[in-house]
PDB file of C-alpha atoms and ligand atoms in Angstrom:
ATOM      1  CA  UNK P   1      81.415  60.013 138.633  1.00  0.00           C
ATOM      2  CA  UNK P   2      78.205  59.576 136.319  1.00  0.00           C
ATOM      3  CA  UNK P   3      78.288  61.005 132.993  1.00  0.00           C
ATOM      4  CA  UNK P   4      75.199  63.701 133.517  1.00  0.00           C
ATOM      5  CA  UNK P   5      77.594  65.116 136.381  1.00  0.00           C
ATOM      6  CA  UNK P   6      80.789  65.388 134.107  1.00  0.00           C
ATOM      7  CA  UNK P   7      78.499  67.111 131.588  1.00  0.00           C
ATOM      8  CA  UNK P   8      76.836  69.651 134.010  1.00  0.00           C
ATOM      9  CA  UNK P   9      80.309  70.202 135.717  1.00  0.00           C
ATOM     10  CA  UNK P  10      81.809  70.696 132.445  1.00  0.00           C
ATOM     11  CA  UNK P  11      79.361  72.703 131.246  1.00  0.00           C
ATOM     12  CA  UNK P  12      78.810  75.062 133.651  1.00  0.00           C
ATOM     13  CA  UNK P  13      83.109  75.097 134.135  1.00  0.00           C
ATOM     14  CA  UNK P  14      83.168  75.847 130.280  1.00  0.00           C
ATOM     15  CA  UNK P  15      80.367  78.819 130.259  1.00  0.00           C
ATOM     16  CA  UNK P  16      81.841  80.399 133.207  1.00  0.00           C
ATOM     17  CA  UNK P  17      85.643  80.243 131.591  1.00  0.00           C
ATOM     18  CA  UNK P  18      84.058  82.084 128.298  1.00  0.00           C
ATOM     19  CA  UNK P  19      82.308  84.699 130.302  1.00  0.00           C
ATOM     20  CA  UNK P  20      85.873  85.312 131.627  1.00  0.00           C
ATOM     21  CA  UNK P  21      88.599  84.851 128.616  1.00  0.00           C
ATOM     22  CA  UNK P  22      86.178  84.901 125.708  1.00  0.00           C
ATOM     23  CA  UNK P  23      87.558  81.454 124.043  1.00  0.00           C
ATOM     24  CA  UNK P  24      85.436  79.468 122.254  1.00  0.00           C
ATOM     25  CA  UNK P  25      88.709  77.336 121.734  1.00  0.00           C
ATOM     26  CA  UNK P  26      89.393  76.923 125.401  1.00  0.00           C
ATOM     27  CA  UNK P  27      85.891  76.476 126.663  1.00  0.00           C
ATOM     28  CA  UNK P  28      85.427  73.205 123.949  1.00  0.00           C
ATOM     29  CA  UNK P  29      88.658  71.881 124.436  1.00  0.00           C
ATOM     30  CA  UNK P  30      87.478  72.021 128.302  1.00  0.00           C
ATOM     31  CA  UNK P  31      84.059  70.407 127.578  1.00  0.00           C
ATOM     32  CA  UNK P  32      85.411  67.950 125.069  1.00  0.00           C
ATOM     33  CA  UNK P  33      87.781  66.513 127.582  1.00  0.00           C
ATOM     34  CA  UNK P  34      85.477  66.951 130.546  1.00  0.00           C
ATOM     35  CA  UNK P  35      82.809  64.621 129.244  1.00  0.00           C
ATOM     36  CA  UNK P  36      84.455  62.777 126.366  1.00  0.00           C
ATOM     37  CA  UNK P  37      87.363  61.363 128.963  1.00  0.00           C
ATOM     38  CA  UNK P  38      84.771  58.258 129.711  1.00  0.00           C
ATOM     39  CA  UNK P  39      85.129  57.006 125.659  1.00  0.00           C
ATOM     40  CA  UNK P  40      87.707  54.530 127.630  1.00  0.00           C
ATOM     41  CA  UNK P  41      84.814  52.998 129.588  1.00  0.00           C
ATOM     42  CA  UNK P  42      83.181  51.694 125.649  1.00  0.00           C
ATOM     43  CA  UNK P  43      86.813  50.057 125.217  1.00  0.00           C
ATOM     44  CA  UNK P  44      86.590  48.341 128.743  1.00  0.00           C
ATOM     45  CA  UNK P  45      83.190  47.179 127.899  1.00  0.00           C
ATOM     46  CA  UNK P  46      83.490  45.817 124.622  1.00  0.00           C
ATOM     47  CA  UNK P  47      86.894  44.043 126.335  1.00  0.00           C
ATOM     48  CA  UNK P  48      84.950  41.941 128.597  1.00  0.00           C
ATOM     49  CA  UNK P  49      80.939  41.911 126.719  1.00  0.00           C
ATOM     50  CA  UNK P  50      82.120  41.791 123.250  1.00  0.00           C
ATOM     51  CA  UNK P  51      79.773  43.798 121.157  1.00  0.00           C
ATOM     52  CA  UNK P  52      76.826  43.362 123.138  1.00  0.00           C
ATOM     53  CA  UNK P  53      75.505  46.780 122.915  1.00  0.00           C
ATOM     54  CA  UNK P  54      72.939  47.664 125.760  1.00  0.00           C
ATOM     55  CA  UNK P  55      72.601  50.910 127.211  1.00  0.00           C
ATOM     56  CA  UNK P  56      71.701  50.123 130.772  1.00  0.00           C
ATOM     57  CA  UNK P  57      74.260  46.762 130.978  1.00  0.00           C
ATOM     58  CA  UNK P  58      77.030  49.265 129.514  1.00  0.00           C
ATOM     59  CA  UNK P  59      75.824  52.109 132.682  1.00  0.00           C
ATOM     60  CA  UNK P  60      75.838  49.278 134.977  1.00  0.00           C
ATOM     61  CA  UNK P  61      78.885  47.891 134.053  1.00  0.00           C
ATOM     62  CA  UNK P  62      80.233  50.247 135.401  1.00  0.00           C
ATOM     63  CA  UNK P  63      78.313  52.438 137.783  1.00  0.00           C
ATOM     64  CA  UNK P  64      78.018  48.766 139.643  1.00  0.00           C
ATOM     65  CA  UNK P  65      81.258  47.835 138.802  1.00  0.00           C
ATOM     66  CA  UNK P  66      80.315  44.418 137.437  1.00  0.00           C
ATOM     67  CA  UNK P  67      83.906  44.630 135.538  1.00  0.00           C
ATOM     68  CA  UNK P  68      86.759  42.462 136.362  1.00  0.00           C
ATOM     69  CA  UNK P  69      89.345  44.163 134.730  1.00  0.00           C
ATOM     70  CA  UNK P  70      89.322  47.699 134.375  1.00  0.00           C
ATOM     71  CA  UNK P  71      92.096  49.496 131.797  1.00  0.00           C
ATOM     72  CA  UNK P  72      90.300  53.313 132.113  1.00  0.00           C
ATOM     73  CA  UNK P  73      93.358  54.194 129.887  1.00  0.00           C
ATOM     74  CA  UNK P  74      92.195  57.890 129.461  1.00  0.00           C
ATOM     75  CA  UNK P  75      92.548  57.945 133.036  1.00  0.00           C
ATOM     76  CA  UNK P  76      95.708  58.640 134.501  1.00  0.00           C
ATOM     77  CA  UNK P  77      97.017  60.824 136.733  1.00  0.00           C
ATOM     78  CA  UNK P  78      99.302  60.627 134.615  1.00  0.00           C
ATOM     79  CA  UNK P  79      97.693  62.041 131.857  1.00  0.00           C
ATOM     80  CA  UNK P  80      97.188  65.055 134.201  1.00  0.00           C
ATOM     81  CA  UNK P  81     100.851  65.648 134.837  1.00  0.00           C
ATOM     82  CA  UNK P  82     101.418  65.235 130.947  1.00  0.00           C
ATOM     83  CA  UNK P  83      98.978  68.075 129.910  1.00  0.00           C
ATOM     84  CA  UNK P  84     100.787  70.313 132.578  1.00  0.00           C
ATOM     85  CA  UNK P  85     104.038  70.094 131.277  1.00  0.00           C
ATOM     86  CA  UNK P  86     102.267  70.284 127.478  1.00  0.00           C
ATOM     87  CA  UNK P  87     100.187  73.446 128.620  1.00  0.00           C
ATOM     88  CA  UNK P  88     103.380  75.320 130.293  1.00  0.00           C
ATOM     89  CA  UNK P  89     105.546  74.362 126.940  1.00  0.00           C
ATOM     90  CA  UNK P  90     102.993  75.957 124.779  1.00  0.00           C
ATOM     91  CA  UNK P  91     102.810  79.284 126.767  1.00  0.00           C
ATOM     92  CA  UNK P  92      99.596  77.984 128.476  1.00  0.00           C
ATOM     93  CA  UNK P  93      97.584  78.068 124.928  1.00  0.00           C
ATOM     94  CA  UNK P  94      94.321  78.039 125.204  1.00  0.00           C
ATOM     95  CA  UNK P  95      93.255  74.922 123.624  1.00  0.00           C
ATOM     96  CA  UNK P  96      95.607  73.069 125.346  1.00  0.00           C
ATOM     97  CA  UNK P  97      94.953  74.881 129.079  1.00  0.00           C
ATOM     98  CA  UNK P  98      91.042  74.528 128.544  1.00  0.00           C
ATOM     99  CA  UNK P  99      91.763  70.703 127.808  1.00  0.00           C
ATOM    100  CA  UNK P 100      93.986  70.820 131.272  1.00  0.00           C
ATOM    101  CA  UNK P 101      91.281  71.750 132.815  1.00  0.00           C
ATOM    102  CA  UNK P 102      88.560  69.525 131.857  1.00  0.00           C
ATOM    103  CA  UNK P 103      90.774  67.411 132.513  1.00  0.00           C
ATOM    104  CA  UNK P 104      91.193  68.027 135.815  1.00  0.00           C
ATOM    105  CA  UNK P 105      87.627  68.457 136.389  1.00  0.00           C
ATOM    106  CA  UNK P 106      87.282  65.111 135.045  1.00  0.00           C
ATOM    107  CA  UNK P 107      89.619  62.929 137.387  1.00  0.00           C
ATOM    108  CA  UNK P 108      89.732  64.518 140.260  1.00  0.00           C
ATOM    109  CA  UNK P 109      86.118  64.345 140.799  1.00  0.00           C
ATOM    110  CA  UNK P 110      86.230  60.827 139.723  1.00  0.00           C
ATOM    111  CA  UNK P 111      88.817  59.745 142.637  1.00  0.00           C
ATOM    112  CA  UNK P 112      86.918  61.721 145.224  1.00  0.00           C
ATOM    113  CA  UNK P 113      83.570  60.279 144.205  1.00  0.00           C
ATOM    114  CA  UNK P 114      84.370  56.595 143.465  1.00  0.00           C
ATOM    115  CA  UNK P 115      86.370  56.347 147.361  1.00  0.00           C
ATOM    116  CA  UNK P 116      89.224  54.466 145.452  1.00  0.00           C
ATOM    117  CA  UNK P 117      92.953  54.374 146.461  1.00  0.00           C
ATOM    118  CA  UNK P 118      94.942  57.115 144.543  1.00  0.00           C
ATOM    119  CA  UNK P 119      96.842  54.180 142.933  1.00  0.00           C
ATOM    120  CA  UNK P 120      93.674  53.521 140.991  1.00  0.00           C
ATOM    121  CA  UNK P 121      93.610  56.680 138.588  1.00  0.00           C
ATOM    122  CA  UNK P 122      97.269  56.297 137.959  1.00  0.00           C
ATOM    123  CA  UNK P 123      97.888  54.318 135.024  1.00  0.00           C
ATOM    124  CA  UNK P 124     100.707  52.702 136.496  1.00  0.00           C
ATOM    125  CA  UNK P 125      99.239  51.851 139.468  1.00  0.00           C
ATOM    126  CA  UNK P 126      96.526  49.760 137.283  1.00  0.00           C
ATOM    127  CA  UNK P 127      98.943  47.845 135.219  1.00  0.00           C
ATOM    128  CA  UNK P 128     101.416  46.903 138.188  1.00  0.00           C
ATOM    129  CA  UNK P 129      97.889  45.642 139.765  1.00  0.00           C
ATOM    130  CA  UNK P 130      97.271  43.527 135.946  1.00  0.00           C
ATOM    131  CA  UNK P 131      93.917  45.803 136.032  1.00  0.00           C
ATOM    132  CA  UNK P 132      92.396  43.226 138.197  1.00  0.00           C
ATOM    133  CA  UNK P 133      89.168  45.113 139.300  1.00  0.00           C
ATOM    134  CA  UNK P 134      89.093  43.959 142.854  1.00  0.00           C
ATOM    135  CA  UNK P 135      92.364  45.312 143.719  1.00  0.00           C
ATOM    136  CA  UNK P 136      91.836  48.655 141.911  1.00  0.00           C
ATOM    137  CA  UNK P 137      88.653  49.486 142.914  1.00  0.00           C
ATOM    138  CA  UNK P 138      88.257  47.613 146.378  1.00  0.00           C
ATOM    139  CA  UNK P 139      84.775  46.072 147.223  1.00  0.00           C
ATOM    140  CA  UNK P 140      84.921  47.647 150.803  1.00  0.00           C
ATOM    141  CA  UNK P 141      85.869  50.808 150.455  1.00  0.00           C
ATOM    142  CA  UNK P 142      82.122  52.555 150.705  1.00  0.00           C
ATOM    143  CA  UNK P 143      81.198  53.285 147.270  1.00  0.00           C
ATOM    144  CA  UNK P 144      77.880  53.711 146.868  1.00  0.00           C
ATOM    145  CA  UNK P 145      76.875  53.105 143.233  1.00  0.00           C
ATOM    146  CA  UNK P 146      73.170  54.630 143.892  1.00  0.00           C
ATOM    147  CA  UNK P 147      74.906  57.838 144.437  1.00  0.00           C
TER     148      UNK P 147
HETATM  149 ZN1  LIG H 201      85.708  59.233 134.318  1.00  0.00          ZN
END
């Protein structure tokens, strides 16, 4: 999903959690890993461009998946299951629930919106495919980048 939609989603996600439970610590945590989960995308970049720094070949890079191997290593379902179990063993604190949940609102968005097999977001899944682009994220699955 673009960035501007992980940022409103997170956002908006983040105000309406405060409103509720009154936590700055558990509406940044949320908005932090809501937006910030894409850093991965710089390291994927800089993999395959080198340091070639360009604003709109780094958005379409991606957005027209132009990559031929993609690591995403912040994204993981995975990752997801991980900050479960980490949330429940810390009695659900708040800075580590309000990162759950950016989280969440971070990946699963992503699968729905970029069409891709569920094997794609798991980290696993990636590296048993040698994150060969092609096979991860299928040309033919009806993506639409312009989205
Ligand atoms: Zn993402």
């Amino acid at each position: 999903m673009k960035l501007k939609y992980h940022a409103a989603v997170s956002a908006v996600s983040s105000g309406i959690l405060y409103a509720i439970f009154k936590s700055w610590g558990l509406s940044a945590a949320l908005f932090i890993t809501g937006v910030f989960t894409d850093l991965d995308h710089v390291f994927d970049y800089f993999l395959e461009n080198g340091l070639d720094i360009n604003k709109k070949k780094f958005f379409s890079f991606f957005y027209e998946e132009k990559h031929r191997k993609i690591t995403l290593l912040l994204h993981g379902w995975e990752w997801l299951i991980l900050l479960v179990i980490y949330a429940k063993l810390t009695d659900w604190n708040l800075w580590v629930t309000g990162a759950l949940i950016g989280y969440a609102l971070h990946i699963i968005p992503d699968y729905f919106y970029s069409k891709a097999p569920f094997r794609s977001y798991s980290l696993i899944g990636r590296w048993k495919n040698r994150f060969d682009s092609d096979v991860i994220f299928p040309r033919n699955r009806g993506y639409n980048p312009k989205a």
